[in-house]
Amino acid sequence: MKYLLFICLIAAVATVLIKGRWTTEDHWRSTATLRDDSLTSSFIRGIIDETLTMDQLNRFMVDDTVYLREVAEILEGVTYQCHLNTTGTCTEPLLEFLRVAAFKWGIYAEEYAARYNVTIDTIGGPEISGYIDHIQQVATTQDPVYTVVALIPCARLWPWLGQKIGSGVMGYSVSGWSTICTLTAPAI
């Protein structure tokens, strides 16, 4: 778990800037080694080897729920800042994207909170808190589009892990794991 969050944080910080614009495909390719290494993390190995305990899974889901809740709030704040357009960099498509993303992440957060009995007072572990702090720092110090960029690595990592885990693991098919992993990282 710690390693996966570290990958997300490093990948978010290390986004590639080429010719004055963000290139997510170059960024994604630049994380290949870290992504491959994530397949050997204890959490993913526990899924593959079917040794992941219910306590480990529950702790992950609590952290993921806290992450969803906090990111939904961050996105709401960024949406408001974009609406004010004090920097002049917010376009109508970006504003609409942020509105939809904030809404979707909020829905996921509510669903997860109900499913995993997570209250507003529940705090995540230090790893997830560090990643949330990073996203909050980006949201409060940079143009709104960079908050979206900071979320891309994790949003792409989980579906990728779902594909790599393969079929037959714990009774799920590749598409089943892809779905589970995608649900832990709402589409952005």
CSV table of C-alpha atoms in Angstrom, one decimal:
chain,number,residue,atom,x,y,z
A,1,MET,CA,0.0,0.0,0.0
A,2,LYS,CA,2.7,2.5,0.9
A,3,TYR,CA,4.6,1.7,-2.3
A,4,LEU,CA,1.5,2.2,-4.5
A,5,LEU,CA,0.8,5.6,-2.9
A,6,PHE,CA,4.4,6.6,-3.3
A,7,ILE,CA,4.2,5.8,-7.0
A,8,CYS,CA,1.1,8.0,-7.3
A,9,LEU,CA,2.8,10.8,-5.5
A,10,ILE,CA,6.1,10.6,-7.4
A,11,ALA,CA,4.3,10.2,-10.7
A,12,ALA,CA,2.2,13.2,-10.0
A,13,VAL,CA,5.2,15.4,-9.1
A,14,ALA,CA,7.2,14.1,-12.0
A,15,THR,CA,4.8,15.0,-14.8
A,16,VAL,CA,6.7,15.7,-18.0
A,17,LEU,CA,6.5,19.2,-19.6
A,18,ILE,CA,7.4,19.1,-23.3
A,19,LYS,CA,7.2,22.0,-25.6
A,20,GLY,CA,5.3,24.1,-23.1
A,21,ARG,CA,2.4,21.6,-22.7
A,22,TRP,CA,1.6,18.6,-20.5
A,23,THR,CA,1.9,15.3,-22.3
A,24,THR,CA,0.2,12.6,-20.3
A,25,GLU,CA,1.3,9.8,-22.6
A,26,ASP,CA,5.0,10.8,-22.1
A,27,HIS,CA,4.3,11.0,-18.4
A,28,TRP,CA,2.7,7.6,-18.3
A,29,ARG,CA,5.6,6.0,-20.2
A,30,SER,CA,8.0,7.6,-17.8
A,31,THR,CA,6.4,5.7,-14.9
A,32,ALA,CA,6.8,2.3,-16.5
A,33,THR,CA,9.5,1.1,-14.0
A,34,LEU,CA,7.5,2.3,-11.0
A,35,ARG,CA,4.3,0.7,-12.4
A,36,ASP,CA,6.1,-2.6,-12.9
A,37,ASP,CA,7.5,-2.4,-9.4
A,38,SER,CA,4.0,-1.8,-8.0
A,39,LEU,CA,3.1,-5.4,-9.1
A,40,THR,CA,5.4,-6.7,-6.4
A,41,SER,CA,3.9,-4.5,-3.6
A,42,SER,CA,2.5,-6.5,-0.7
A,43,PHE,CA,-1.0,-5.4,-1.4
A,44,ILE,CA,-1.0,-6.5,-5.0
A,45,ARG,CA,0.9,-9.7,-4.2
A,46,GLY,CA,-1.7,-10.4,-1.6
A,47,ILE,CA,-4.4,-10.1,-4.3
A,48,ILE,CA,-2.5,-12.2,-6.8
A,49,ASP,CA,-1.5,-14.9,-4.2
A,50,GLU,CA,-4.9,-14.8,-2.5
A,51,THR,CA,-3.2,-14.0,0.8
A,52,LEU,CA,-4.6,-10.6,1.3
A,53,THR,CA,-6.4,-10.5,4.6
A,54,MET,CA,-9.8,-9.0,5.2
A,55,ASP,CA,-8.2,-6.5,7.6
A,56,GLN,CA,-5.7,-5.4,4.9
A,57,LEU,CA,-8.4,-5.0,2.3
A,58,ASN,CA,-10.6,-3.1,4.8
A,59,ARG,CA,-7.7,-0.7,5.7
A,60,PHE,CA,-7.1,-0.1,2.0
A,61,MET,CA,-10.8,0.6,1.4
A,62,VAL,CA,-11.0,3.0,4.4
A,63,ASP,CA,-7.9,4.9,3.0
A,64,ASP,CA,-9.4,4.9,-0.4
A,65,THR,CA,-12.7,6.2,0.9
A,66,VAL,CA,-10.9,9.0,2.8
A,67,TYR,CA,-9.0,9.8,-0.4
A,68,LEU,CA,-12.2,10.0,-2.5
A,69,ARG,CA,-13.9,12.2,0.1
A,70,GLU,CA,-10.9,14.6,0.4
A,71,VAL,CA,-10.4,14.8,-3.4
A,72,ALA,CA,-14.1,15.5,-3.9
A,73,GLU,CA,-13.8,18.4,-1.6
A,74,ILE,CA,-10.6,19.6,-3.2
A,75,LEU,CA,-12.2,19.4,-6.7
A,76,GLU,CA,-15.2,21.4,-5.4
A,77,GLY,CA,-12.8,24.1,-4.2
A,78,VAL,CA,-10.9,24.1,-7.5
A,79,THR,CA,-14.2,24.3,-9.4
A,80,TYR,CA,-15.1,27.4,-7.4
A,81,GLN,CA,-11.7,29.0,-8.1
A,82,CYS,CA,-12.1,28.2,-11.7
A,83,HIS,CA,-15.6,29.7,-11.7
A,84,LEU,CA,-14.1,32.9,-10.3
A,85,ASN,CA,-11.4,32.7,-13.1
A,86,THR,CA,-9.1,35.1,-11.3
A,87,THR,CA,-6.1,33.9,-13.4
A,88,GLY,CA,-7.9,34.0,-16.7
A,89,THR,CA,-6.8,30.5,-17.5
A,90,CYS,CA,-10.1,28.7,-16.8
A,91,THR,CA,-12.0,27.8,-20.0
A,92,GLU,CA,-15.6,26.7,-20.1
A,93,PRO,CA,-14.7,23.1,-20.9
A,94,LEU,CA,-12.3,23.0,-18.0
A,95,LEU,CA,-14.9,24.4,-15.6
A,96,GLU,CA,-17.5,21.9,-16.9
A,97,PHE,CA,-15.0,19.0,-16.5
A,98,LEU,CA,-14.2,20.1,-12.9
A,99,ARG,CA,-18.0,20.4,-12.1
A,100,VAL,CA,-18.6,16.8,-13.3
A,101,ALA,CA,-15.5,15.4,-11.7
A,102,ALA,CA,-16.3,17.0,-8.3
A,103,PHE,CA,-19.8,15.6,-8.5
A,104,LYS,CA,-18.7,12.0,-9.5
A,105,TRP,CA,-15.9,11.9,-6.9
A,106,GLY,CA,-18.5,13.1,-4.3
A,107,ILE,CA,-20.9,10.3,-5.3
A,108,TYR,CA,-18.1,7.7,-5.1
A,109,ALA,CA,-17.1,9.0,-1.7
A,110,GLU,CA,-20.7,8.8,-0.4
A,111,GLU,CA,-21.1,5.2,-1.8
A,112,TYR,CA,-17.8,4.1,-0.3
A,113,ALA,CA,-18.4,5.8,3.0
A,114,ALA,CA,-21.7,3.9,3.4
A,115,ARG,CA,-20.2,0.6,2.2
A,116,TYR,CA,-17.1,0.7,4.5
A,117,ASN,CA,-18.7,2.6,7.4
A,118,VAL,CA,-16.4,5.6,7.1
A,119,THR,CA,-17.5,8.7,8.9
A,120,ILE,CA,-16.5,12.3,8.3
A,121,ASP,CA,-14.2,12.0,11.3
A,122,THR,CA,-12.3,9.0,9.9
A,123,ILE,CA,-8.7,9.9,8.9
A,124,GLY,CA,-6.5,8.0,6.5
A,125,GLY,CA,-3.1,6.5,7.1
A,126,PRO,CA,0.0,8.6,6.7
A,127,GLU,CA,0.6,7.6,3.1
A,128,ILE,CA,-2.8,8.6,1.8
A,129,SER,CA,-2.7,11.8,3.9
A,130,GLY,CA,0.6,12.7,2.2
A,131,TYR,CA,-0.8,12.2,-1.2
A,132,ILE,CA,-4.0,14.2,-0.3
A,133,ASP,CA,-1.7,17.0,1.1
A,134,HIS,CA,0.2,17.0,-2.3
A,135,ILE,CA,-3.1,17.4,-4.3
A,136,GLN,CA,-4.3,20.1,-1.9
A,137,GLN,CA,-1.0,22.0,-2.3
A,138,VAL,CA,-1.3,21.8,-6.1
A,139,ALA,CA,-4.9,22.9,-5.9
A,140,THR,CA,-4.1,26.0,-3.8
A,141,THR,CA,-0.9,27.1,-5.4
A,142,GLN,CA,-1.3,26.3,-9.1
A,143,ASP,CA,-3.8,26.8,-11.9
A,144,PRO,CA,-6.8,24.5,-11.7
A,145,VAL,CA,-5.8,22.3,-14.6
A,146,TYR,CA,-2.7,21.2,-12.6
A,147,THR,CA,-5.0,19.6,-10.0
A,148,VAL,CA,-6.4,17.4,-12.8
A,149,VAL,CA,-2.9,16.6,-13.9
A,150,ALA,CA,-1.9,15.6,-10.3
A,151,LEU,CA,-4.8,13.1,-10.3
A,152,ILE,CA,-3.9,11.4,-13.6
A,153,PRO,CA,-1.3,8.9,-12.4
A,154,CYS,CA,-3.5,7.1,-9.9
A,155,ALA,CA,-6.5,7.3,-12.2
A,156,ARG,CA,-4.5,5.4,-14.8
A,157,LEU,CA,-2.6,3.1,-12.4
A,158,TRP,CA,-5.5,1.2,-11.0
A,159,PRO,CA,-7.1,0.1,-14.3
A,160,TRP,CA,-3.6,-0.8,-15.5
A,161,LEU,CA,-3.1,-3.0,-12.4
A,162,GLY,CA,-6.5,-4.6,-13.1
A,163,GLN,CA,-5.4,-5.6,-16.5
A,164,LYS,CA,-2.0,-6.8,-15.3
A,165,ILE,CA,-3.3,-8.9,-12.5
A,166,GLY,CA,-5.0,-11.2,-15.0
A,167,SER,CA,-7.9,-13.6,-15.0
A,168,GLY,CA,-8.7,-16.2,-12.4
A,169,VAL,CA,-7.3,-14.3,-9.5
A,170,MET,CA,-9.6,-14.7,-6.5
A,171,GLY,CA,-12.4,-15.7,-8.9
A,172,TYR,CA,-12.4,-12.5,-10.9
A,173,SER,CA,-11.7,-12.2,-14.6
A,174,VAL,CA,-9.4,-9.5,-16.1
A,175,SER,CA,-12.5,-7.3,-16.7
A,176,GLY,CA,-13.6,-7.9,-13.1
A,177,TRP,CA,-10.3,-6.7,-11.7
A,178,SER,CA,-10.2,-3.9,-14.2
A,179,THR,CA,-13.7,-2.8,-13.0
A,180,ILE,CA,-12.7,-3.1,-9.3
A,181,CYS,CA,-9.5,-1.1,-9.9
A,182,THR,CA,-11.2,1.5,-12.0
A,183,LEU,CA,-13.8,2.0,-9.2
A,184,THR,CA,-11.0,2.9,-6.8
A,185,ALA,CA,-9.9,5.7,-9.1
A,186,PRO,CA,-12.9,7.6,-10.6
A,187,ALA,CA,-12.4,8.6,-14.2
A,188,ILE,CA,-10.9,12.0,-14.8
